[in-house]
mmCIF file of C-alpha atoms in Angstrom:
data_model
loop_
_atom_site.group_PDB
_atom_site.id
_atom_site.type_symbol
_atom_site.label_atom_id
_atom_site.label_comp_id
_atom_site.label_asym_id
_atom_site.label_seq_id
_atom_site.Cartn_x
_atom_site.Cartn_y
_atom_site.Cartn_z
ATOM 1 C CA UNK N 1213 -32.682 -26.993 -25.074
ATOM 2 C CA UNK N 1214 -32.463 -30.893 -25.038
ATOM 3 C CA UNK N 1215 -30.877 -32.404 -22.330
ATOM 4 C CA UNK N 1216 -28.007 -34.988 -22.743
ATOM 5 C CA UNK N 1217 -28.742 -38.540 -21.695
ATOM 6 C CA UNK N 1218 -26.186 -40.607 -19.016
ATOM 7 C CA UNK N 1219 -24.786 -42.610 -21.926
ATOM 8 C CA UNK N 1220 -23.775 -39.656 -24.041
ATOM 9 C CA UNK N 1221 -22.185 -37.409 -20.891
ATOM 10 C CA UNK N 1222 -20.318 -40.557 -19.664
ATOM 11 C CA UNK N 1223 -18.630 -41.306 -23.151
ATOM 12 C CA UNK N 1224 -18.092 -37.507 -23.546
ATOM 13 C CA UNK N 1225 -16.256 -37.842 -19.994
ATOM 14 C CA UNK N 1226 -14.151 -40.800 -21.099
ATOM 15 C CA UNK N 1227 -13.065 -39.165 -24.440
ATOM 16 C CA UNK N 1228 -12.052 -36.295 -22.132
ATOM 17 C CA UNK N 1229 -9.913 -38.569 -19.842
ATOM 18 C CA UNK N 1230 -8.323 -39.873 -22.512
ATOM 19 C CA UNK N 1231 -7.122 -36.852 -23.933
ATOM 20 C CA UNK N 1232 -6.017 -35.743 -20.169
ATOM 21 C CA UNK N 1233 -4.183 -39.044 -20.322
ATOM 22 C CA UNK N 1234 -2.503 -38.524 -23.284
ATOM 23 C CA UNK N 1235 -1.255 -35.284 -22.253
ATOM 24 C CA UNK N 1236 0.176 -36.681 -19.140
ATOM 25 C CA UNK N 1237 1.984 -39.239 -21.337
ATOM 26 C CA UNK N 1238 3.472 -36.864 -23.824
ATOM 27 C CA UNK N 1239 4.992 -34.850 -20.466
ATOM 28 C CA UNK N 1240 6.091 -37.990 -19.138
ATOM 29 C CA UNK N 1241 7.858 -39.019 -22.299
ATOM 30 C CA UNK N 1242 9.567 -35.683 -22.522
ATOM 31 C CA UNK N 1243 10.880 -35.853 -19.192
ATOM 32 C CA UNK N 1244 12.250 -39.416 -19.912
ATOM 33 C CA UNK N 1245 13.808 -38.022 -23.132
ATOM 34 C CA UNK N 1246 15.768 -35.190 -21.659
ATOM 35 C CA UNK N 1247 16.302 -36.719 -18.034
ATOM 36 C CA UNK N 1248 20.021 -37.823 -18.731
ATOM 37 C CA UNK N 1249 21.161 -34.302 -19.948
ATOM 38 C CA UNK N 1250 18.908 -32.709 -16.934
ATOM 39 C CA UNK N 1251 20.953 -34.845 -14.482
ATOM 40 C CA UNK N 1252 24.200 -34.038 -16.269
ATOM 41 C CA UNK N 1253 23.541 -30.022 -16.547
ATOM 42 C CA UNK N 1254 21.307 -29.484 -13.478
ATOM 43 C CA UNK N 1255 21.198 -31.641 -10.625
ATOM 44 C CA UNK N 1256 25.197 -32.501 -10.661
ATOM 45 C CA UNK N 1257 26.203 -28.963 -11.044
ATOM 46 C CA UNK N 1258 24.964 -28.057 -7.589
ATOM 47 C CA UNK N 1259 22.824 -25.610 -6.205
ATOM 48 C CA UNK N 1260 22.203 -22.197 -8.113
ATOM 49 C CA UNK N 1261 19.400 -19.980 -8.410
ATOM 50 C CA UNK N 1262 18.925 -21.283 -12.109
ATOM 51 C CA UNK N 1263 18.469 -24.843 -10.932
ATOM 52 C CA UNK N 1264 16.185 -23.496 -7.623
ATOM 53 C CA UNK N 1265 14.022 -22.214 -10.421
ATOM 54 C CA UNK N 1266 14.306 -24.826 -13.150
ATOM 55 C CA UNK N 1267 13.175 -27.961 -11.067
ATOM 56 C CA UNK N 1268 9.879 -26.453 -9.760
ATOM 57 C CA UNK N 1269 8.859 -25.206 -12.965
ATOM 58 C CA UNK N 1270 9.983 -28.810 -14.416
ATOM 59 C CA UNK N 1271 8.473 -30.826 -12.105
ATOM 60 C CA UNK N 1272 5.229 -29.060 -10.646
ATOM 61 C CA UNK N 1273 3.369 -29.621 -13.970
ATOM 62 C CA UNK N 1274 4.175 -33.150 -13.801
ATOM 63 C CA UNK N 1275 3.266 -33.603 -10.195
ATOM 64 C CA UNK N 1276 -0.048 -31.687 -10.486
ATOM 65 C CA UNK N 1277 -1.125 -33.201 -13.592
ATOM 66 C CA UNK N 1278 -0.572 -36.692 -12.275
ATOM 67 C CA UNK N 1279 -2.219 -35.930 -9.258
ATOM 68 C CA UNK N 1280 -5.254 -34.435 -10.874
ATOM 69 C CA UNK N 1281 -6.025 -37.184 -13.342
ATOM 70 C CA UNK N 1282 -7.028 -40.189 -10.937
ATOM 71 C CA UNK N 1283 -9.105 -37.200 -8.641
ATOM 72 C CA UNK N 1284 -11.405 -36.513 -11.424
ATOM 73 C CA UNK N 1285 -12.640 -40.187 -11.527
ATOM 74 C CA UNK N 1286 -13.050 -40.011 -7.493
ATOM 75 C CA UNK N 1287 -15.508 -37.453 -7.822
ATOM 76 C CA UNK N 1288 -16.108 -33.661 -8.438
ATOM 77 C CA UNK N 1289 -12.525 -32.051 -7.906
ATOM 78 C CA UNK N 1290 -11.723 -28.494 -8.643
ATOM 79 C CA UNK N 1291 -8.469 -28.105 -10.098
ATOM 80 C CA UNK N 1292 -8.455 -24.246 -10.341
ATOM 81 C CA UNK N 1293 -5.797 -23.455 -7.713
ATOM 82 C CA UNK N 1294 -3.491 -26.141 -9.239
ATOM 83 C CA UNK N 1295 -3.867 -24.557 -12.589
ATOM 84 C CA UNK N 1296 -3.365 -20.882 -11.335
ATOM 85 C CA UNK N 1297 -0.021 -22.285 -9.547
ATOM 86 C CA UNK N 1298 1.025 -23.811 -12.789
ATOM 87 C CA UNK N 1299 0.322 -20.751 -14.919
ATOM 88 C CA UNK N 1300 1.884 -18.265 -12.022
ATOM 89 C CA UNK N 1301 5.201 -20.550 -12.790
ATOM 90 C CA UNK N 1302 4.842 -20.325 -16.690
ATOM 91 C CA UNK N 1303 4.300 -16.576 -16.240
ATOM 92 C CA UNK N 1304 7.235 -15.915 -14.255
ATOM 93 C CA UNK N 1305 9.462 -17.840 -16.061
ATOM 94 C CA UNK N 1306 8.111 -15.632 -19.368
ATOM 95 C CA UNK N 1307 8.684 -12.657 -17.618
ATOM 96 C CA UNK N 1308 11.895 -13.546 -16.186
ATOM 97 C CA UNK N 1309 13.001 -14.444 -20.069
ATOM 98 C CA UNK N 1310 12.110 -10.809 -21.091
ATOM 99 C CA UNK N 1311 13.556 -9.300 -18.200
ATOM 100 C CA UNK N 1312 17.098 -10.696 -19.016
ATOM 101 C CA UNK N 1313 16.606 -9.937 -23.035
ATOM 102 C CA UNK N 1314 16.393 -6.442 -21.960
ATOM 103 C CA UNK N 1315 19.364 -6.401 -19.798
ATOM 104 C CA UNK N 1316 17.587 -5.800 -16.674
ATOM 105 C CA UNK N 1317 16.441 -2.327 -17.894
ATOM 106 C CA UNK N 1318 14.420 -0.602 -14.865
ATOM 107 C CA UNK N 1319 11.500 0.538 -17.324
ATOM 108 C CA UNK N 1320 10.760 -3.131 -18.161
ATOM 109 C CA UNK N 1321 11.061 -4.319 -14.926
ATOM 110 C CA UNK N 1322 8.525 -1.497 -13.773
ATOM 111 C CA UNK N 1323 6.194 -2.325 -16.462
ATOM 112 C CA UNK N 1324 6.315 -6.072 -16.342
ATOM 113 C CA UNK N 1325 5.867 -6.636 -12.466
ATOM 114 C CA UNK N 1326 2.725 -3.718 -12.935
ATOM 115 C CA UNK N 1327 1.102 -5.662 -15.506
ATOM 116 C CA UNK N 1328 1.798 -8.796 -13.702
ATOM 117 C CA UNK N 1329 0.484 -7.890 -10.420
ATOM 118 C CA UNK N 1330 -3.020 -6.572 -11.777
ATOM 119 C CA UNK N 1331 -3.072 -9.421 -13.832
ATOM 120 C CA UNK N 1332 -2.242 -11.832 -10.835
ATOM 121 C CA UNK N 1333 -4.890 -10.213 -8.952
ATOM 122 C CA UNK N 1334 -7.596 -10.429 -11.173
ATOM 123 C CA UNK N 1335 -6.783 -13.872 -11.530
ATOM 124 C CA UNK N 1336 -6.797 -14.322 -7.721
ATOM 125 C CA UNK N 1337 -10.001 -12.561 -7.447
ATOM 126 C CA UNK N 1338 -11.562 -14.766 -10.352
ATOM 127 C CA UNK N 1339 -10.975 -18.224 -8.379
ATOM 128 C CA UNK N 1340 -12.438 -16.903 -4.973
ATOM 129 C CA UNK N 1341 -15.940 -17.534 -4.889
ATOM 130 C CA UNK N 1342 -18.547 -14.408 -4.357
ATOM 131 C CA UNK N 1343 -21.521 -15.556 -2.532
ATOM 132 C CA UNK N 1344 -23.314 -18.741 -2.837
ATOM 133 C CA UNK N 1345 -22.576 -20.494 -6.289
ATOM 134 C CA UNK N 1346 -25.468 -22.657 -7.592
ATOM 135 C CA UNK N 1347 -24.548 -26.316 -8.140
ATOM 136 C CA UNK N 1348 -25.340 -27.962 -11.102
ATOM 137 C CA UNK N 1349 -24.172 -31.495 -10.836
ATOM 138 C CA UNK N 1350 -24.773 -34.284 -13.038
ATOM 139 C CA UNK N 1351 -24.868 -36.523 -10.492
ATOM 140 C CA UNK N 1352 -22.237 -38.941 -11.963
ATOM 141 C CA UNK N 1353 -18.648 -39.311 -10.335
ATOM 142 C CA UNK N 1354 -15.727 -37.867 -12.055
ATOM 143 C CA UNK N 1355 -17.599 -35.237 -14.246
ATOM 144 C CA UNK N 1356 -17.086 -31.568 -14.296
ATOM 145 C CA UNK N 1357 -19.938 -29.273 -12.664
ATOM 146 C CA UNK N 1358 -20.908 -27.002 -14.819
ATOM 147 C CA UNK N 1359 -20.032 -23.447 -14.273
ATOM 148 C CA UNK N 1360 -22.649 -20.495 -13.757
ATOM 149 C CA UNK N 1361 -22.488 -17.480 -16.096
ATOM 150 C CA UNK N 1362 -21.160 -15.232 -12.989
ATOM 151 C CA UNK N 1363 -18.219 -17.373 -12.264
ATOM 152 C CA UNK N 1364 -17.525 -18.305 -15.773
ATOM 153 C CA UNK N 1365 -17.567 -14.628 -16.568
ATOM 154 C CA UNK N 1366 -14.815 -13.887 -14.055
ATOM 155 C CA UNK N 1367 -12.767 -16.694 -14.939
ATOM 156 C CA UNK N 1368 -12.890 -15.752 -18.818
ATOM 157 C CA UNK N 1369 -11.625 -12.407 -17.453
ATOM 158 C CA UNK N 1370 -8.622 -14.035 -15.973
ATOM 159 C CA UNK N 1371 -7.852 -15.997 -18.979
ATOM 160 C CA UNK N 1372 -8.348 -13.217 -21.263
ATOM 161 C CA UNK N 1373 -6.099 -10.627 -18.890
ATOM 162 C CA UNK N 1374 -3.534 -13.835 -19.102
ATOM 163 C CA UNK N 1375 -3.612 -13.400 -22.786
ATOM 164 C CA UNK N 1376 -3.148 -9.809 -22.763
ATOM 165 C CA UNK N 1377 0.174 -10.517 -20.835
ATOM 166 C CA UNK N 1378 1.014 -12.836 -22.937
ATOM 167 C CA UNK N 1379 0.750 -10.727 -26.135
ATOM 168 C CA UNK N 1380 2.802 -7.952 -24.457
ATOM 169 C CA UNK N 1381 5.344 -10.319 -23.644
ATOM 170 C CA UNK N 1382 5.530 -11.854 -27.299
ATOM 171 C CA UNK N 1383 5.491 -8.255 -28.457
ATOM 172 C CA UNK N 1384 8.326 -7.385 -26.071
ATOM 173 C CA UNK N 1385 10.506 -10.253 -27.243
ATOM 174 C CA UNK N 1386 9.825 -9.903 -31.155
ATOM 175 C CA UNK N 1387 10.557 -6.426 -30.914
ATOM 176 C CA UNK N 1388 13.909 -7.216 -28.972
ATOM 177 C CA UNK N 1389 14.438 -10.130 -31.598
ATOM 178 C CA UNK N 1390 14.122 -7.492 -34.509
ATOM 179 C CA UNK N 1391 16.687 -5.291 -32.860
ATOM 180 C CA UNK N 1392 19.041 -7.910 -32.354
ATOM 181 C CA UNK N 1393 18.642 -9.633 -35.784
ATOM 182 C CA UNK N 1394 19.338 -5.973 -37.267
ATOM 183 C CA UNK N 1395 22.396 -5.897 -35.249
ATOM 184 C CA UNK N 1396 23.736 -9.221 -36.098
ATOM 185 C CA UNK N 1397 22.583 -9.319 -39.670
ATOM 186 C CA UNK N 1398 20.852 -12.516 -39.592
ATOM 187 C CA UNK N 1399 17.053 -13.362 -39.518
ATOM 188 C CA UNK N 1400 14.565 -12.383 -37.120
ATOM 189 C CA UNK N 1401 13.221 -16.068 -37.056
ATOM 190 C CA UNK N 1402 17.043 -17.195 -36.270
ATOM 191 C CA UNK N 1403 17.265 -14.747 -33.182
ATOM 192 C CA UNK N 1404 13.962 -15.921 -32.088
ATOM 193 C CA UNK N 1405 14.703 -19.401 -32.306
ATOM 194 C CA UNK N 1406 18.332 -19.125 -30.875
ATOM 195 C CA UNK N 1407 16.702 -17.338 -27.754
ATOM 196 C CA UNK N 1408 14.508 -20.063 -27.031
ATOM 197 C CA UNK N 1409 11.206 -18.555 -28.195
ATOM 198 C CA UNK N 1410 9.921 -20.198 -31.146
#
């Protein structure tokens, strides 16, 4: 096994920072493009349950991404909890959309609530440290700390659980879209795009 020299590590870290910055620029650009319509349809329509959910889902990722970017350059920053909060917002939104597609069918609500509780419990347990974690520091400011095998496996388990939940949500969405497409005699693709699940 060879070790990387500091120049390679710094170069790789710089590329990673550029990619993060590009992603944030696209996110900000998207917010700017839709700001006028958002003000007209969300902000001026008054307080509703939809706007109460929409605004945090819309702006929490922007806020955390902007906050996390400079923190990487001021030392080692653990962003697991911010990432978990973003994932929680997105998953709740997807689950709410599927529940609405099935017209609040109690079986679907119970099924989705059960798998969500299990998945979020696994995710929460994966970010809580168990015992002392060895630190492998690169001694360079802003570099990510390599993750030891045990915590990496727990974190991978959480992401795999999330993948299972997302595949189930996609399956439920496709099933409902297929039924709707047969009822309306339109293509499945048209129904999925119309329902915003493209």
